[in-house]
Structure formats: structure tokens, C-alpha cells
PDB file of C-alpha atoms in Angstrom:
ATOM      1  CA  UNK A   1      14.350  -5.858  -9.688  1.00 51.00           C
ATOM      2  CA  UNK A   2      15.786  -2.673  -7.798  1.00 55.00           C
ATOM      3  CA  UNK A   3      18.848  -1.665  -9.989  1.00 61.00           C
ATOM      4  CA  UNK A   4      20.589  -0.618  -6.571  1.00 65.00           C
ATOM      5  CA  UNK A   5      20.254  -4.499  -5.054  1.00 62.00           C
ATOM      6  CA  UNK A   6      17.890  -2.818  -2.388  1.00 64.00           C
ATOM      7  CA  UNK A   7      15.029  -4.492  -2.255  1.00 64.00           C
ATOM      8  CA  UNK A   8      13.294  -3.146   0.841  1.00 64.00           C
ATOM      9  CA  UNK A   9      14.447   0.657   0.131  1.00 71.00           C
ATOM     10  CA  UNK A  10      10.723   2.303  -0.570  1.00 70.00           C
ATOM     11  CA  UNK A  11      10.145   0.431   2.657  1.00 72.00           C
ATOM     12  CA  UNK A  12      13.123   1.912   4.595  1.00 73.00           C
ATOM     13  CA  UNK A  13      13.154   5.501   3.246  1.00 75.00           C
ATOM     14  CA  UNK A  14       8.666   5.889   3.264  1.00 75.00           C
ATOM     15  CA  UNK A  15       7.988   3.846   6.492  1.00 74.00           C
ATOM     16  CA  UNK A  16       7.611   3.068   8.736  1.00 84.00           C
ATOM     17  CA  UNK A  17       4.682   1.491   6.911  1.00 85.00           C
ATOM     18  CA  UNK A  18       1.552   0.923   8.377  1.00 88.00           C
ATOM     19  CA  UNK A  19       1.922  -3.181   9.449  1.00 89.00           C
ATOM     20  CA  UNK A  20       5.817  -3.633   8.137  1.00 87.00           C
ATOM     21  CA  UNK A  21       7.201  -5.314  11.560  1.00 86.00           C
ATOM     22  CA  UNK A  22      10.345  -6.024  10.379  1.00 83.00           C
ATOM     23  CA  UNK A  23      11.186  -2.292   9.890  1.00 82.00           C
ATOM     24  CA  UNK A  24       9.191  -0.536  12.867  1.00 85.00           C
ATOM     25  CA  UNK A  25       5.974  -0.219  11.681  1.00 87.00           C
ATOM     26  CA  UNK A  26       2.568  -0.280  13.906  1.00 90.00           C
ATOM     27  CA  UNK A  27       0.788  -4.001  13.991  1.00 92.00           C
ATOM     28  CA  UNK A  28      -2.364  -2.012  15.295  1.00 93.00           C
ATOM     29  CA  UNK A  29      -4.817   0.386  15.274  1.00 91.00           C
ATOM     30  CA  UNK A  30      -6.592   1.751  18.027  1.00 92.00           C
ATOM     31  CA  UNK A  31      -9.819   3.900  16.937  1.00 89.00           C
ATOM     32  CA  UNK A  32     -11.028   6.174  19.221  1.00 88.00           C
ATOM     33  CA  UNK A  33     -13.685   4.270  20.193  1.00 92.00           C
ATOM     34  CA  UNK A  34     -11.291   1.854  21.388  1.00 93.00           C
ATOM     35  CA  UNK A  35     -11.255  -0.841  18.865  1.00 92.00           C
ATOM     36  CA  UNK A  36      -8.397  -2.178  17.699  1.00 94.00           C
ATOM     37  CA  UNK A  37      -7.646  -2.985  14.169  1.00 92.00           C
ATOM     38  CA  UNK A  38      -4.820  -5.381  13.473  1.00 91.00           C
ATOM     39  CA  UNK A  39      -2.673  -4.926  10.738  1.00 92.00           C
ATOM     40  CA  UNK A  40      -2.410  -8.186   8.298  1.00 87.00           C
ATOM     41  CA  UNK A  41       0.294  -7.296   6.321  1.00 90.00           C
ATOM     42  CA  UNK A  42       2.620  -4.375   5.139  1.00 89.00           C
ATOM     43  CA  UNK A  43      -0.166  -1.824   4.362  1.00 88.00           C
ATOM     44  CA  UNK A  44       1.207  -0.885   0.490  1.00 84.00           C
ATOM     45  CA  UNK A  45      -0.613  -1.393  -2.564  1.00 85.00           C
ATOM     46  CA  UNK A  46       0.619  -0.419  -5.994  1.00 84.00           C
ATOM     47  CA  UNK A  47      -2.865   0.078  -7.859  1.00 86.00           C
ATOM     48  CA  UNK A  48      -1.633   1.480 -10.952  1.00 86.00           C
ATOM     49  CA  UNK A  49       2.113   2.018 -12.477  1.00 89.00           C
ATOM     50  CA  UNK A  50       3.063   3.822 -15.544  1.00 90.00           C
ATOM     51  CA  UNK A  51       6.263   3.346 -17.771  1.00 90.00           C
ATOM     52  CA  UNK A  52       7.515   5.785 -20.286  1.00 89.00           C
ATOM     53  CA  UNK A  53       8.751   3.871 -23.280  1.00 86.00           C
ATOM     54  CA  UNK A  54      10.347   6.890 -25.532  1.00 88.00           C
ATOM     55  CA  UNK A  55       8.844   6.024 -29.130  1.00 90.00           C
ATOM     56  CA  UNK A  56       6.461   3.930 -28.167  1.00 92.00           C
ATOM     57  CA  UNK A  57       3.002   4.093 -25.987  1.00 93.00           C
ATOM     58  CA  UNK A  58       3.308   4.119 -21.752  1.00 92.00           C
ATOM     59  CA  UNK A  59       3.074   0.628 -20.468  1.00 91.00           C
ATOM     60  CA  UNK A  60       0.820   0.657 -17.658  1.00 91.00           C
ATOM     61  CA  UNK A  61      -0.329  -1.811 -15.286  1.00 91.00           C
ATOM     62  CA  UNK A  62      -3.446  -1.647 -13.116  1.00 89.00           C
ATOM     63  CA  UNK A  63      -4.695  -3.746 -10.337  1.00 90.00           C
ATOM     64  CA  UNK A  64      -7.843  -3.189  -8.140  1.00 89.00           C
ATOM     65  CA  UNK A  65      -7.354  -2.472  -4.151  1.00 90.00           C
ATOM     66  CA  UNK A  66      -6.513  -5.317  -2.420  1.00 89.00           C
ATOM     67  CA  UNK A  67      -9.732  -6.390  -0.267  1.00 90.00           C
ATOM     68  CA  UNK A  68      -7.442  -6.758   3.137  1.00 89.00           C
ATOM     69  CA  UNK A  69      -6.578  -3.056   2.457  1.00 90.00           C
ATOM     70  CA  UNK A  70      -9.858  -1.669   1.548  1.00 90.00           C
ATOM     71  CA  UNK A  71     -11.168  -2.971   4.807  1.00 89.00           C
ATOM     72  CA  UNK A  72      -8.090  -1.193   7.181  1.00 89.00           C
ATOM     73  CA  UNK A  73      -9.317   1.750   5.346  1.00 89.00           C
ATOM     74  CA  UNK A  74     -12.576   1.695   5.820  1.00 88.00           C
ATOM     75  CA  UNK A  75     -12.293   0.534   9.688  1.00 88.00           C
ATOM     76  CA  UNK A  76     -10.226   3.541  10.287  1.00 86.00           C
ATOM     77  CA  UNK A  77     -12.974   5.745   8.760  1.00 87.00           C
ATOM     78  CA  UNK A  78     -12.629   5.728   4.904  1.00 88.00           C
ATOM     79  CA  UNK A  79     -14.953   4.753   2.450  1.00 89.00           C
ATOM     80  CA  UNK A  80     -15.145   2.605  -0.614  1.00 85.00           C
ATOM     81  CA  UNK A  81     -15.754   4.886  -2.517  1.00 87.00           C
ATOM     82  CA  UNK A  82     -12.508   7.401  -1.644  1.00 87.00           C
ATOM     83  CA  UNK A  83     -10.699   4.152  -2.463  1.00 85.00           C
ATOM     84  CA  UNK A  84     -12.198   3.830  -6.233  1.00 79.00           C
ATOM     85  CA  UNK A  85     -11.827   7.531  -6.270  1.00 82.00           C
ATOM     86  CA  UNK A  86      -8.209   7.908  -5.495  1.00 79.00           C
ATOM     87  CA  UNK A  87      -6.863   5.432  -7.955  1.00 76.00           C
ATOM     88  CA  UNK A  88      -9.406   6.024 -10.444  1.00 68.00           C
TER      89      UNK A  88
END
């Protein structure tokens, strides 16, 4: 839980975020093709987080792409692969 009672501030101070309507953020894509890709959800994705623990070993917490995400990525242009590669 934020410390500061702000639960939506990454949201607020990074976005807008791709797909985050309730803070101004596009529901669509259009390529340049012309399709459009519609945006599911709030297009953020935590896939690995590291905390310091002084004295002891770094917790850390992994999770794989979400599938939802990896496809908006790769409809836009992106591959698989840069996905694996980036949080790798």
C-alpha cells in the first residue's frame, strides 16, 4: 500500500497510460495501415520488482508478460521476442 494514501499516483504523474480512461489515456490504436487496436485495460505490467532488505538477500518478484499486453505490443509492431528480451 502507497505510504502517501495515493493509490493511482504512478498513474497520474507517468500517464497518461496507454488504455487508463479514467485519467486521459488513449482506448485505441490506429496503425498506419488503418487498423485499429483497442486497448483492454490500463497498458502497465510490473514483470519484475526488486527489494533491498539491508542484511539480508533482495526480495524479488517476477511475473511473465501478461498475454493481453504481449499482443498490443506485437499489433503495434513489436515482437515476442523484444518482450522476453526486455524483462529478461
Amino acid at each position: 500500500d502507497p505510504v502517501t494514501g495515493r493509490k493511482h499516483q504512478l498513474r497520474v504523474h507517468a500517464g497518461p497510460l496507454l488504455g487508463d480512461r479514467a485519467h486521459g489515456g488513449v482506448r485505441r490504436l490506429t496503425r498506419a495501415d488503418g487498423a485499429v487496436i483497442e486497448l483492454p485495460r490500463v497498458m502497465l505490467h510490473a514483470a519484475r520488482v526488486e527489494i533491498a532488505d539491508p542484511g539480508a538477500e533482495p526480495w524479488i518478484v517476477t511475473e511473465p508478460v501478461a498475454e493481453d499486453l504481449v499482443q498490443v505490443w506485437c499489433a503495434v509492431g513489436g515482437s515476442a521476442t523484444d518482450v522476453d528480451r526486455a524483462v529478461g
